[in-house]
Coordinates of C-alpha atoms and ligand atoms in Angstrom, one line a residue:
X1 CA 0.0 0.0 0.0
X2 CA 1.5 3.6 -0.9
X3 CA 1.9 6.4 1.5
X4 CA -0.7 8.4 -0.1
X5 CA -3.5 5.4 0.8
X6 CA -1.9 5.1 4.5
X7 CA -2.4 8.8 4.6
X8 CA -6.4 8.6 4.1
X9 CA -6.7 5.7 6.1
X10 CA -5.0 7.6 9.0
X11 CA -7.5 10.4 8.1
X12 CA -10.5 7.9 8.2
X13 CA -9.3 6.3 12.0
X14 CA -9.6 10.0 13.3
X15 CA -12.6 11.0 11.9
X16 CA -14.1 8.0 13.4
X17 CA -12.5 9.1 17.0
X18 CA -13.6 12.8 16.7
X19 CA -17.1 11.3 15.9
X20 CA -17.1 9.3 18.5
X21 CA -16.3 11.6 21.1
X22 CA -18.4 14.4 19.9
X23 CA -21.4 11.8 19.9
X24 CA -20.6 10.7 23.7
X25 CA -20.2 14.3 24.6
X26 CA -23.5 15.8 22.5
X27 CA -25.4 12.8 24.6
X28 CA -24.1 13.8 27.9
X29 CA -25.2 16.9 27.9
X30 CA -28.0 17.2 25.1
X31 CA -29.5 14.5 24.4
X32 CA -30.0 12.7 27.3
X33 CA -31.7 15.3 28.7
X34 CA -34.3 16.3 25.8
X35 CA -35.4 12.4 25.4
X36 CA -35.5 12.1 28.6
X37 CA -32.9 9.6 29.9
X38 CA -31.7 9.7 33.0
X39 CA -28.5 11.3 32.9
X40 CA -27.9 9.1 36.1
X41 CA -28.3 6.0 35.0
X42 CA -26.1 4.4 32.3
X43 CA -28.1 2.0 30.0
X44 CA -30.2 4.6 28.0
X45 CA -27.3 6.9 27.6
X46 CA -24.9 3.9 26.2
X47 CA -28.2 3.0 23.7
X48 CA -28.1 6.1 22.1
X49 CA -24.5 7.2 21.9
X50 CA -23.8 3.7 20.0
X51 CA -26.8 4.5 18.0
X52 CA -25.3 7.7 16.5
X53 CA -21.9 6.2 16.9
X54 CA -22.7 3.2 14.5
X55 CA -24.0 5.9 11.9
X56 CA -20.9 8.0 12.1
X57 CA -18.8 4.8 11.8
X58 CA -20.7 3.5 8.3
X59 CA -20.4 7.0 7.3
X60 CA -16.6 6.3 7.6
X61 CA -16.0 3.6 6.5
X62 CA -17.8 4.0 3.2
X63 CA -15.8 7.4 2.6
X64 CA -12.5 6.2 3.1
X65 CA -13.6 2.8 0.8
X66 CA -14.5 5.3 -1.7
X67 CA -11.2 7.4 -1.3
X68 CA -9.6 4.1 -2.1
X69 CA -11.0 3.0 -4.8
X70 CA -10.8 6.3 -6.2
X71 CA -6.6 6.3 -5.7
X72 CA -5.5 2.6 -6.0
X73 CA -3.6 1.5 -8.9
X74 CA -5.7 -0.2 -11.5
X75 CA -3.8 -3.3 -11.0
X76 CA -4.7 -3.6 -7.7
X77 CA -8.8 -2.8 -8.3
X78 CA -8.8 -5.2 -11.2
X79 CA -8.5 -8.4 -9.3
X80 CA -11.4 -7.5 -6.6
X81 CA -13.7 -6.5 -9.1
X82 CA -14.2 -8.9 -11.8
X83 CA -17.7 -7.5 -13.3
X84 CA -15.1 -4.2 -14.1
X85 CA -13.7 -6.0 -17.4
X86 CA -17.2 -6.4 -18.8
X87 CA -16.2 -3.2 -20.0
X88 CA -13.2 -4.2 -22.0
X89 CA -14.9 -6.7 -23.6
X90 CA -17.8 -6.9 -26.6
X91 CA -15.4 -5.0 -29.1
X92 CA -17.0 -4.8 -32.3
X93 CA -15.6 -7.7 -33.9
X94 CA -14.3 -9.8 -31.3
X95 CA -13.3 -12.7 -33.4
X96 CA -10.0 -9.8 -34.2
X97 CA -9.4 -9.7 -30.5
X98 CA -6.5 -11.7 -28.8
X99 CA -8.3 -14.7 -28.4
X100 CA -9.0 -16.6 -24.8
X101 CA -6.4 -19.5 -24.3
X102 CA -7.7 -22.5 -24.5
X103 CA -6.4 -23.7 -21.5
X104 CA -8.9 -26.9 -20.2
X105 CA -9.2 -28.8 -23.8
X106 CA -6.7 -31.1 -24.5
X107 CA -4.1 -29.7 -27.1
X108 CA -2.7 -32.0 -29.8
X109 CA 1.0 -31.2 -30.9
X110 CA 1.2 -32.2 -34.8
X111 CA 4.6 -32.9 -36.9
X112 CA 4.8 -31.1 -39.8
X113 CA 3.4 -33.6 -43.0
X114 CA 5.8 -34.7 -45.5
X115 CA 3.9 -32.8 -48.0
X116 CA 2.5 -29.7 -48.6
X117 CA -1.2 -30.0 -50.1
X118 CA -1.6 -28.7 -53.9
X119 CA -5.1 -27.3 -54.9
X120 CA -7.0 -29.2 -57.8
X121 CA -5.7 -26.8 -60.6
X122 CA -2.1 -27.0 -59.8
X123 CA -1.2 -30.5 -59.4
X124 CA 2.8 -30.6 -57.6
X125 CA 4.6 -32.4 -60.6
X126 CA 8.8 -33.0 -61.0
X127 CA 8.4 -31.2 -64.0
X128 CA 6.6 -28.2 -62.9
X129 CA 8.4 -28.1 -59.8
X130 CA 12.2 -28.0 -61.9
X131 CA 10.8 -24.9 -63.6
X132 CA 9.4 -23.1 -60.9
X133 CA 13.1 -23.5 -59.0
X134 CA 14.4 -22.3 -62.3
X135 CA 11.6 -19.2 -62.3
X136 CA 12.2 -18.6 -59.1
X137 CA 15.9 -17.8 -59.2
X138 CA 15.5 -16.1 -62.8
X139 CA 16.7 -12.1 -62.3
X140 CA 15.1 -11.3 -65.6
X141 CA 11.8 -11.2 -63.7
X142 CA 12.6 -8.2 -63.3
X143 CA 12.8 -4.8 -64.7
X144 CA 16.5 -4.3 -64.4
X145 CA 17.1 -7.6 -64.8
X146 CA 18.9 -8.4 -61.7
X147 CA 16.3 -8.8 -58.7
X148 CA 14.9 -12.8 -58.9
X149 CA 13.2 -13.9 -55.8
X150 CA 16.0 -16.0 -54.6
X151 CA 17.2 -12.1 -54.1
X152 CA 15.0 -11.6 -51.2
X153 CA 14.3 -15.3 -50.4
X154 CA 17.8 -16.6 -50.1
X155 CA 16.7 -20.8 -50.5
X156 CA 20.7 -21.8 -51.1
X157 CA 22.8 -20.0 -48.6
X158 CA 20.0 -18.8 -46.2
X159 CA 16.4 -19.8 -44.5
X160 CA 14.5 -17.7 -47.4
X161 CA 15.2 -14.7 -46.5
X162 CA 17.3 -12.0 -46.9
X163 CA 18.5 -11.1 -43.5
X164 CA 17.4 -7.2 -43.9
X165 CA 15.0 -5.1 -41.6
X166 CA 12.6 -4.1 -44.5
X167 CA 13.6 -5.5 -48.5
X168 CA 15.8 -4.1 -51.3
X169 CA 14.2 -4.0 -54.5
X170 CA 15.0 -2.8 -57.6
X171 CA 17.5 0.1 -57.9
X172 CA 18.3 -0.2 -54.5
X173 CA 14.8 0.7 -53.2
X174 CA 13.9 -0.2 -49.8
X175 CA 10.0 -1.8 -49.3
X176 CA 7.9 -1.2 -46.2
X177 CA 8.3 -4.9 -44.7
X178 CA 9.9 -7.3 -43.3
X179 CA 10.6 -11.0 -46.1
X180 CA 9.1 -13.9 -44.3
X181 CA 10.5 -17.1 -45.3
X182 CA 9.7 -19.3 -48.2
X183 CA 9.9 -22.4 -46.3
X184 CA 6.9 -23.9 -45.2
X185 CA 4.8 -20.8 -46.7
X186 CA 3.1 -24.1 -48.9
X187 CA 1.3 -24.4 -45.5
X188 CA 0.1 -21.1 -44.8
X189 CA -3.9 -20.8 -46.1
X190 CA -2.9 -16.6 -47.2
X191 CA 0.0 -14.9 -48.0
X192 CA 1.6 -11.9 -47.0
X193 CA 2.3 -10.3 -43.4
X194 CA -1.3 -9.4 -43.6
X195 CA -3.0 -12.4 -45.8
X196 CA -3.4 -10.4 -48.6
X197 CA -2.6 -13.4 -51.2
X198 CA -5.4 -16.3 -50.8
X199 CA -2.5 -18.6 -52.6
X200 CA 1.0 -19.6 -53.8
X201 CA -0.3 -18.7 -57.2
X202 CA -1.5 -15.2 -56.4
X203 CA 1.1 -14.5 -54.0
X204 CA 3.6 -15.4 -57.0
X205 CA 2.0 -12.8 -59.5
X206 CA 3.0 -9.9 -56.5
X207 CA 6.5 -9.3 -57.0
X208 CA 7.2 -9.1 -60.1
X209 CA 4.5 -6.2 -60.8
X210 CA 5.6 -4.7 -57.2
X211 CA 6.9 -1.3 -58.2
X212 CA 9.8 -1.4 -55.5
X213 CA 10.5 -5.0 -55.8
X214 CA 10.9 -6.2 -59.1
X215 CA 9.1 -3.3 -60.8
X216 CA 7.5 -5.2 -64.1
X217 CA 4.8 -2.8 -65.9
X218 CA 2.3 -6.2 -67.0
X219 CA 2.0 -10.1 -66.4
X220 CA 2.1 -9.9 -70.1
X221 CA 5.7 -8.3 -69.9
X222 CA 7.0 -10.7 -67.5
X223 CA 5.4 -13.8 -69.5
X224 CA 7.5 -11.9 -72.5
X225 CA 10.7 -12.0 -70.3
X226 CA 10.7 -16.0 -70.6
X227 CA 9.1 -16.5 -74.1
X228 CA 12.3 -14.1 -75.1
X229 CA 14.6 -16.7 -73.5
X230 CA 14.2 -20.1 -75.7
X231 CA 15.6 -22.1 -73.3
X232 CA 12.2 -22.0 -71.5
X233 CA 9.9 -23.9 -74.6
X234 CA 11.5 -27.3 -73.2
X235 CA 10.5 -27.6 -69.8
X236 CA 7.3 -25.1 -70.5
X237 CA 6.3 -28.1 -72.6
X238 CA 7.2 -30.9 -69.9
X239 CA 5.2 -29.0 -67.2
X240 CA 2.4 -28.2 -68.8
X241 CA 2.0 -30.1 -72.4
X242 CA 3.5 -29.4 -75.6
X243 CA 2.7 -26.3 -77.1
X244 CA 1.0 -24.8 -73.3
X245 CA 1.4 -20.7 -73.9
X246 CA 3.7 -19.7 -71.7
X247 CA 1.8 -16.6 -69.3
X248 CA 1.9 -15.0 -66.4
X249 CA -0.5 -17.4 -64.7
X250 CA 1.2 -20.5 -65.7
X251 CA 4.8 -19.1 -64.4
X252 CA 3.1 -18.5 -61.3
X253 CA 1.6 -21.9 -61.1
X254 CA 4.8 -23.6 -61.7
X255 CA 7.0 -21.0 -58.5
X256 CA 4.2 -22.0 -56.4
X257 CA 4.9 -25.8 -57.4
X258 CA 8.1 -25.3 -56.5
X259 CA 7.4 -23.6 -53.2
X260 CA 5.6 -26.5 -52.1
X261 CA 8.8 -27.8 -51.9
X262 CA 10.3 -25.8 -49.8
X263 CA 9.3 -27.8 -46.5
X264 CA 10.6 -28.8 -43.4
X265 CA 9.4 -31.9 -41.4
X266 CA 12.9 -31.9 -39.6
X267 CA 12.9 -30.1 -36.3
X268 CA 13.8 -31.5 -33.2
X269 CA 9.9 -30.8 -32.3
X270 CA 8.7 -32.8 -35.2
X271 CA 11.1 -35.9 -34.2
X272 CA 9.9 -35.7 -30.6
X273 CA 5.8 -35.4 -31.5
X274 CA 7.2 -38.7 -33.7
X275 CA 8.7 -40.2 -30.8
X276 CA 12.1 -39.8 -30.5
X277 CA 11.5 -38.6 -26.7
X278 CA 15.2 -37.5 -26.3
X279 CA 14.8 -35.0 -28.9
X280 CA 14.0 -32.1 -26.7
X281 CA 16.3 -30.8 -23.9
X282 CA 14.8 -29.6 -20.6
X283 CA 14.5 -26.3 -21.2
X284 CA 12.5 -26.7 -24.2
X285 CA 10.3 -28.9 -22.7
X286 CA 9.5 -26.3 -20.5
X287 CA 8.8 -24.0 -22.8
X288 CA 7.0 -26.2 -24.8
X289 CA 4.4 -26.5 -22.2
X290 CA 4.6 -22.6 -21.2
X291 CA 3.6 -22.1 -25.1
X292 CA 0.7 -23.8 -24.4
X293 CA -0.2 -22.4 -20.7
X294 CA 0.6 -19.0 -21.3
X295 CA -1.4 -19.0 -24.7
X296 CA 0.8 -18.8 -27.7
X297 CA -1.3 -21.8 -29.1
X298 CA -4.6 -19.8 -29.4
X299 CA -2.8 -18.3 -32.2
X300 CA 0.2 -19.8 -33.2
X301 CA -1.5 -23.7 -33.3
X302 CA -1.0 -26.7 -35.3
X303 CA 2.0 -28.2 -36.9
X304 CA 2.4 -24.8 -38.4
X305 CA 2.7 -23.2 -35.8
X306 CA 0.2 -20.7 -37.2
X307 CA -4.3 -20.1 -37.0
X308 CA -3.4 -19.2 -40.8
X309 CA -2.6 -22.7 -41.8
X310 CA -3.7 -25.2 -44.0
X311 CA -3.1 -27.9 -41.1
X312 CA -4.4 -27.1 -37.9
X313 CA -6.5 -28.8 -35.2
X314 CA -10.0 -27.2 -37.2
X315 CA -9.1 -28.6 -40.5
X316 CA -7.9 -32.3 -39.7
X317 CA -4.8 -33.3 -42.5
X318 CA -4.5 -31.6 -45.7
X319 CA -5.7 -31.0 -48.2
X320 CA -8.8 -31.7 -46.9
X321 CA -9.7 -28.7 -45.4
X322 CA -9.2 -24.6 -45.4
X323 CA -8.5 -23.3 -41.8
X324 CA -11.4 -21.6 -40.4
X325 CA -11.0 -17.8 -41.3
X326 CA -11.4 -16.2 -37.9
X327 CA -8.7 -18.1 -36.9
X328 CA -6.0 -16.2 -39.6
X329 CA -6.2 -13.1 -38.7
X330 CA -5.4 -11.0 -35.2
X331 CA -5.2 -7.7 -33.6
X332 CA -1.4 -7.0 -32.8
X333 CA -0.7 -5.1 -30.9
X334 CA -3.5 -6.6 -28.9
X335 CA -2.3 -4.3 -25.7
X336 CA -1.1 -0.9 -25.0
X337 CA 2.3 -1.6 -24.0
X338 CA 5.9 0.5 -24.1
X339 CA 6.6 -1.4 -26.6
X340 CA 4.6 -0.4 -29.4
X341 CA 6.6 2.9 -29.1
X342 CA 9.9 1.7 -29.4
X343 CA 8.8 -0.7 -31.7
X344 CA 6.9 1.4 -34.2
X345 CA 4.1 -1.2 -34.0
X346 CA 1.1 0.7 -35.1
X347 CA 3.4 2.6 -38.2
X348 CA 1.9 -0.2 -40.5
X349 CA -2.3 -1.2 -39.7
X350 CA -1.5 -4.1 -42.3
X351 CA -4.8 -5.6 -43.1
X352 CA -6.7 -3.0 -40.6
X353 CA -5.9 0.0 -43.3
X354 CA -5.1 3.4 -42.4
X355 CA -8.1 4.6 -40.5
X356 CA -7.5 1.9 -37.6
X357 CA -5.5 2.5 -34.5
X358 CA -4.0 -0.9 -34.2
X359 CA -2.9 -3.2 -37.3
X360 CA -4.8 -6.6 -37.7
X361 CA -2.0 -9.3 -39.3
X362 CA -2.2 -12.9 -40.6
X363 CA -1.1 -15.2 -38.0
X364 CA 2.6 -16.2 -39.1
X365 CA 4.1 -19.7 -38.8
X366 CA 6.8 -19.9 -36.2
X367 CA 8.6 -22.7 -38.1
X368 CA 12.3 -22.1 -38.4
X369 CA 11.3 -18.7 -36.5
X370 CA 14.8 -18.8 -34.8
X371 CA 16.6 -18.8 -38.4
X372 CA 14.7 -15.9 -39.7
X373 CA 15.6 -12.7 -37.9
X374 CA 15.4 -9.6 -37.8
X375 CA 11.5 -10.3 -36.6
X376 CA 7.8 -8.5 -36.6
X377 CA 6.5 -7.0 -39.9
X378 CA 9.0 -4.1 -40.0
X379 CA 11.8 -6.1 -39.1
X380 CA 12.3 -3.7 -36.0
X381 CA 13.2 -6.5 -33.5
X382 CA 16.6 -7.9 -33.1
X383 CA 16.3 -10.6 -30.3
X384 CA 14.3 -13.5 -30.7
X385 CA 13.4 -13.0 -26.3
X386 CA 12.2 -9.6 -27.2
X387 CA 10.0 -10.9 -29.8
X388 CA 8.5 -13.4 -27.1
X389 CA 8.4 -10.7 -24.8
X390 CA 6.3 -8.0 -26.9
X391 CA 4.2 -11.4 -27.5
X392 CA 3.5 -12.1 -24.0
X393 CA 2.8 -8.7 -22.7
X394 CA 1.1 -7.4 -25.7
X395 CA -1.1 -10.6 -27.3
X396 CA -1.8 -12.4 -23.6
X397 CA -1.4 -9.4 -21.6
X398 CA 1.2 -11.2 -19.9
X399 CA 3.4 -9.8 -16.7
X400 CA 7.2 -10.2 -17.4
X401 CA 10.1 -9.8 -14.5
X402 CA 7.8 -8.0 -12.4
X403 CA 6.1 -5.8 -14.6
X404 CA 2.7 -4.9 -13.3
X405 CA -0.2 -7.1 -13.7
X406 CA -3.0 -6.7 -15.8
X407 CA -5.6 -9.4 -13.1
X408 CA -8.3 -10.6 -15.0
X409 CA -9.7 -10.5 -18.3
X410 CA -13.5 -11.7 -19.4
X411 CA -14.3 -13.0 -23.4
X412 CA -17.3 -13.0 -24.6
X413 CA -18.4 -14.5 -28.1
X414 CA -21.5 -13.3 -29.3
X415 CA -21.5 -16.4 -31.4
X416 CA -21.2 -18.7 -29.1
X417 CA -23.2 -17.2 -26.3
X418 CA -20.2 -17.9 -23.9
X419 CA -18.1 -15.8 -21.5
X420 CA -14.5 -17.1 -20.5
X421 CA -12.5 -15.7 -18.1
X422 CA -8.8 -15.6 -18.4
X423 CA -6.0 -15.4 -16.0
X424 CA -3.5 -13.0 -17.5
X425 CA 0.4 -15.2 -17.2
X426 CA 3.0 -14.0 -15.3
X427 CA 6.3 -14.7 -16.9
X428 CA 9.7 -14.7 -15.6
X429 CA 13.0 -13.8 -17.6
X430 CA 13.8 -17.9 -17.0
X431 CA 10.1 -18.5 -18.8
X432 CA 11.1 -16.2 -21.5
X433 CA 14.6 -18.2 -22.4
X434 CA 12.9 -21.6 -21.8
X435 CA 9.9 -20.1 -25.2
X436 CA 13.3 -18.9 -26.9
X437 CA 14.6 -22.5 -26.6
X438 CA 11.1 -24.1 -27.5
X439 CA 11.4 -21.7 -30.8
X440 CA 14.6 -23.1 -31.6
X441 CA 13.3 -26.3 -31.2
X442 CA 11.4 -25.6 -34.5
X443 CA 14.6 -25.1 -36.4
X444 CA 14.9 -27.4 -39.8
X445 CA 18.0 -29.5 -38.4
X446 CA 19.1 -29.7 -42.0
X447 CA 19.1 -25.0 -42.7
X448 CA 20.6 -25.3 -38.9
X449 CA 23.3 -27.5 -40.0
X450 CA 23.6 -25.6 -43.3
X451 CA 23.9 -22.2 -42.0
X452 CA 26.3 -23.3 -39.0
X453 CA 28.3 -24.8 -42.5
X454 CA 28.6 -21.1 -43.3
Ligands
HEC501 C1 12.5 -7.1 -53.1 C2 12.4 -8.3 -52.2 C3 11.5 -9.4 -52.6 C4 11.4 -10.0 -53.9 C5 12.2 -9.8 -55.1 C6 10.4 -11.1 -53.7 N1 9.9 -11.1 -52.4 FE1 8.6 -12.4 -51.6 N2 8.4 -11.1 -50.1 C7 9.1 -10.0 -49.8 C8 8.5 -9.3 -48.7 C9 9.0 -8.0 -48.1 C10 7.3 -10.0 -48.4 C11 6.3 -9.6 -47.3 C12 5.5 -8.5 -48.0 C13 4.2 -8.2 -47.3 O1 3.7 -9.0 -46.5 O2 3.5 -7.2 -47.6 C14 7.3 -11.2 -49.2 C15 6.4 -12.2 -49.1 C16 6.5 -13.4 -49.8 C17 5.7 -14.6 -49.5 C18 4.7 -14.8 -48.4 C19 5.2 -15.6 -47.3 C20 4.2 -15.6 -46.2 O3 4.6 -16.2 -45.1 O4 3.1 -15.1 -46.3 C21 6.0 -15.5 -50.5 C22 5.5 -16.9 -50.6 C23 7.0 -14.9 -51.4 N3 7.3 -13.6 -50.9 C24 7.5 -15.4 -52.5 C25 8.1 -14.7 -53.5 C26 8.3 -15.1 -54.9 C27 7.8 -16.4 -55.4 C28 9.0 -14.1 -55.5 C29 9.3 -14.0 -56.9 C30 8.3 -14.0 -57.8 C31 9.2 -13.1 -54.4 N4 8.7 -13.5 -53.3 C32 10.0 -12.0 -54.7 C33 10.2 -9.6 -50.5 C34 10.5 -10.0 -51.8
HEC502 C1 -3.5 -13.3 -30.2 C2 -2.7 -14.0 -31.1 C3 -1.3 -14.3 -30.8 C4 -0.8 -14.8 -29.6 C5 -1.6 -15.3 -28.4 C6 0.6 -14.9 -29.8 N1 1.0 -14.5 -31.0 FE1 2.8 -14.4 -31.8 N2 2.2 -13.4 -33.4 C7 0.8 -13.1 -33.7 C8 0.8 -12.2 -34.8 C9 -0.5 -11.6 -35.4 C10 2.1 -12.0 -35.2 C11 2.6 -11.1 -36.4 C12 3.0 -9.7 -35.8 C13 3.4 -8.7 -36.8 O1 2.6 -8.3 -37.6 O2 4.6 -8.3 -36.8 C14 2.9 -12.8 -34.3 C15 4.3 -12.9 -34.5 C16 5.1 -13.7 -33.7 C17 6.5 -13.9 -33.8 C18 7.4 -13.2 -34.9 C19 7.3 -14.0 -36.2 C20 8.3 -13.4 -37.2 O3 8.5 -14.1 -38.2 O4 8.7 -12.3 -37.1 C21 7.0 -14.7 -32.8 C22 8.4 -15.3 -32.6 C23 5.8 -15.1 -32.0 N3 4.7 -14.4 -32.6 C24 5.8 -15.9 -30.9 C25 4.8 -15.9 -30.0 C26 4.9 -16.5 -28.7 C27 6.1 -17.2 -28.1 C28 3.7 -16.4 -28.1 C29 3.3 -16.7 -26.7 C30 4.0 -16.0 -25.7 C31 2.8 -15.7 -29.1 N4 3.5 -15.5 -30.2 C32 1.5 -15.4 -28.8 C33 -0.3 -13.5 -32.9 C34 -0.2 -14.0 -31.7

């Protein structure tokens, strides 16, 4: 308790002794004698002076309760009052709010499949795949003929990206975001920090038509590029039949082939949820189970590590099913928190547009997260514990080392007709390393090894 609260509870005790002895003294001499009591004997007198006394007392006690309500922190009134955070709750559209953890139903951890699904139109064949790789690392995709998307998506020497805060385009221009990798993006049900891209295919026809990235004025100029280069006719041909046009749709078709490629099934998580149980040390055992208790899973779930994938707990193995789409997208940041200062985390709204205060984002995958830094849509964040940090405290409202506590918070779904209450975490700086380790338990073993090669 503060010294200012002390201060009005010291004010409180002697209000209630003044009042007390003005009410024995006004009985004494007043009232006694004007109702009659006999200021001799003691019982009447006693009667009325705790009478008054008891009012004065209530009186008290409800002004100094008041006081204190009125100066306590926030943190401190939150806990004691759970009907409070019906306030904070009911937004708009809640299914963009930081969802409640599912803490009580069982969780199943899933291993990444061995492949990525393909939609009915765009079959994964060997053929199609060799000339999307072939697409995909072509520079004359672009304007100035020497951005590819191997450029940005380093697939050889790196973990698909390009190591930058923010992209370097053509003529040395520098986009708005951060590359996310390549790898395992076959999973991901949209593309794009904020799920702009409802495929491979679409995302592929981005790029090269991006004015900063590879700058192309038409599909039809970049399906020119590789008619120009007759080198192309063959495996056109194999991919798609003899005498297929090539176009801007069918070079997309065949990068995303190739893309669905680009997977890893290797962690040290996926060879544990297999059942090599020695595959995981301590530490990220531990934080695999804090990444489920503290939340992380309600957004970043399935063997994907992400709401916005293809293979989650809602859509069984793929391709059967399409994730359900309240589960791609999410507030961030969820909280008020320094960090979105420092951070610059409400610069970009991402799918929220401009006219929001906070940016709504596709939920990305956390496979391989360790490998892909610098981290967060703007590439602002260096440290892979900062990035869990700014997580905790600003998508679970979580306390870290002390920081104060938000208490209590209170869901409710409109759809569902059901309120959950949630128990905001509390994370120490040993939790935080122990989700660091669990992250770089979902580290390919084979771009580890090749990057440690390096
Ligand atoms: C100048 C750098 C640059 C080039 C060239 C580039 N990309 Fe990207 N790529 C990015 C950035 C930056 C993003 C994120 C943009 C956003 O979310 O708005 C991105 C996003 C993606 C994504 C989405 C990943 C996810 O998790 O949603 C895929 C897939 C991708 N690029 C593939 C390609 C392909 C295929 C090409 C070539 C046709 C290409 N990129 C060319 C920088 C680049
Ligand atoms: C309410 C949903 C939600 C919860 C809960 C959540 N995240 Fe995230 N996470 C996101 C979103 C959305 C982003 C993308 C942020 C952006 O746009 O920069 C993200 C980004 C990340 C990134 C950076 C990815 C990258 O490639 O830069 C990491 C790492 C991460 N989350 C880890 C965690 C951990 C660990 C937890 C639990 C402590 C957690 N997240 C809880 C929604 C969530």
């Amino acid at each position: 308790m503060s010294a200012d609260n002390l201060g009005f509870l010291l004010i409180g005790v002697i209000a209630v002794m003044a009042g007390a002895t003005i009410v024995l003294m006004l009985v004494r001499s007043e009232l006694a004698q004007a109702s009659g009591v006999s200021p001799t004997r003691g019982g009447g007198r006693l009667f009325l002076a705790a009478a008054l006394g008891m009012g004065i007392v209530a009186f008290t006690v409800k002004l100094t309760t008041f006081t204190l309500m009125a100066t306590l922190p926030q943190q401190v009134i939150n806990p004691l009052m759970v009907e409070r955070h019906f306030t904070e709750i009911v937004p708009a559209d809640w299914t963009k709010m930081p969802g409640p953890p599912q803490k009580d139903a069982i969780y199943q951890w899933q291993a990444l499949p061995q492949a990525a699904p393909a939609p009915a139109d765009n079959p994964t064949t060997i053929e199609k795949v060799e000339l999307g790789k072939r697409l995909f690392f072509d520079p004359n995709l672009s304007l100035t003929r020497d951005v590819s998307c191997a450029s940005c998506h380093d697939v050889v020497g790196g973990t698909g990206v390009d190591g930058r805060r923010t992209s370097k385009g053509i003529r040395g221009q520098m986009g708005g975001r951060n590359a996310p990798t390549v790898w395992n993006a076959a999973f991901q049900a949209v593309l794009f920090w904020d799920g702009r891209a409802a495929s491979l295919e679409d995302q592929a026809m981005g790029p090269p038509l991006n004015p900063i990235e590879m700058g192309m004025p038409s599909g039809e100029a970049v399906a020119q590029r590789v008619r120009e280069n007759a080198g192309y006719r063959e495996p056109f041909d194999l991919a798609f039949g003899k005498g297929t046009p090539i176009t801007f749709e069918r070079i997309a078709q065949a990068i995303a082939a190739y893309e669905r490629t680009l997977i890893t099934p290797d962690a040290p998580y996926d060879r544990f949820v297999r059942g090599d149980r020695s595959a995981l040390t301590p530490a990220q055992l531990r934080g695999m189970a804090l990444f489920q208790s503290t939340g992380c899973i309600a957004c970043h779930s399935g063997a994907n590590f992400s709401g916005a994938s293809f293979v989650d707990l809602t859509a069984g193995d793929p391709p059967s099913g399409v994730a359900n789409d309240n589960g791609r997208f999410r507030m961030f940041p969820g909280n008020d928190t320094p960090y979105v200062q420092r951070y610059k985390l409400t610069a970009d709204k991402g799918a929220a547009g401009a006219g929001s205060d906070r940016g709504i984002w596709r939920i990305p995958s956390l496979r391989n997260v360790a490998l892909t830094g610098p981290w967060l849509h703007n590439g602002s964040v260096d440290k892979l514990e900062e990035v869990v940090r700014i997580m905790a405290a600003s998508q679970l409202g979580a306390s870290i080392n002390g920081e104060p506590h938000l208490g209590r918070a209170v869901f409710w779904s409109p759809d569902e007709r059901s309120v959950s209450r949630v128990d905001r975490p509390v994370l120490s700086e040993a939790d935080v390393q122990d989700l660091v380790a669990f992250l770089k338990a979902l580290s390919s073993a084979r771009l580890a090894q090749k990057l440690a090669a390096q």
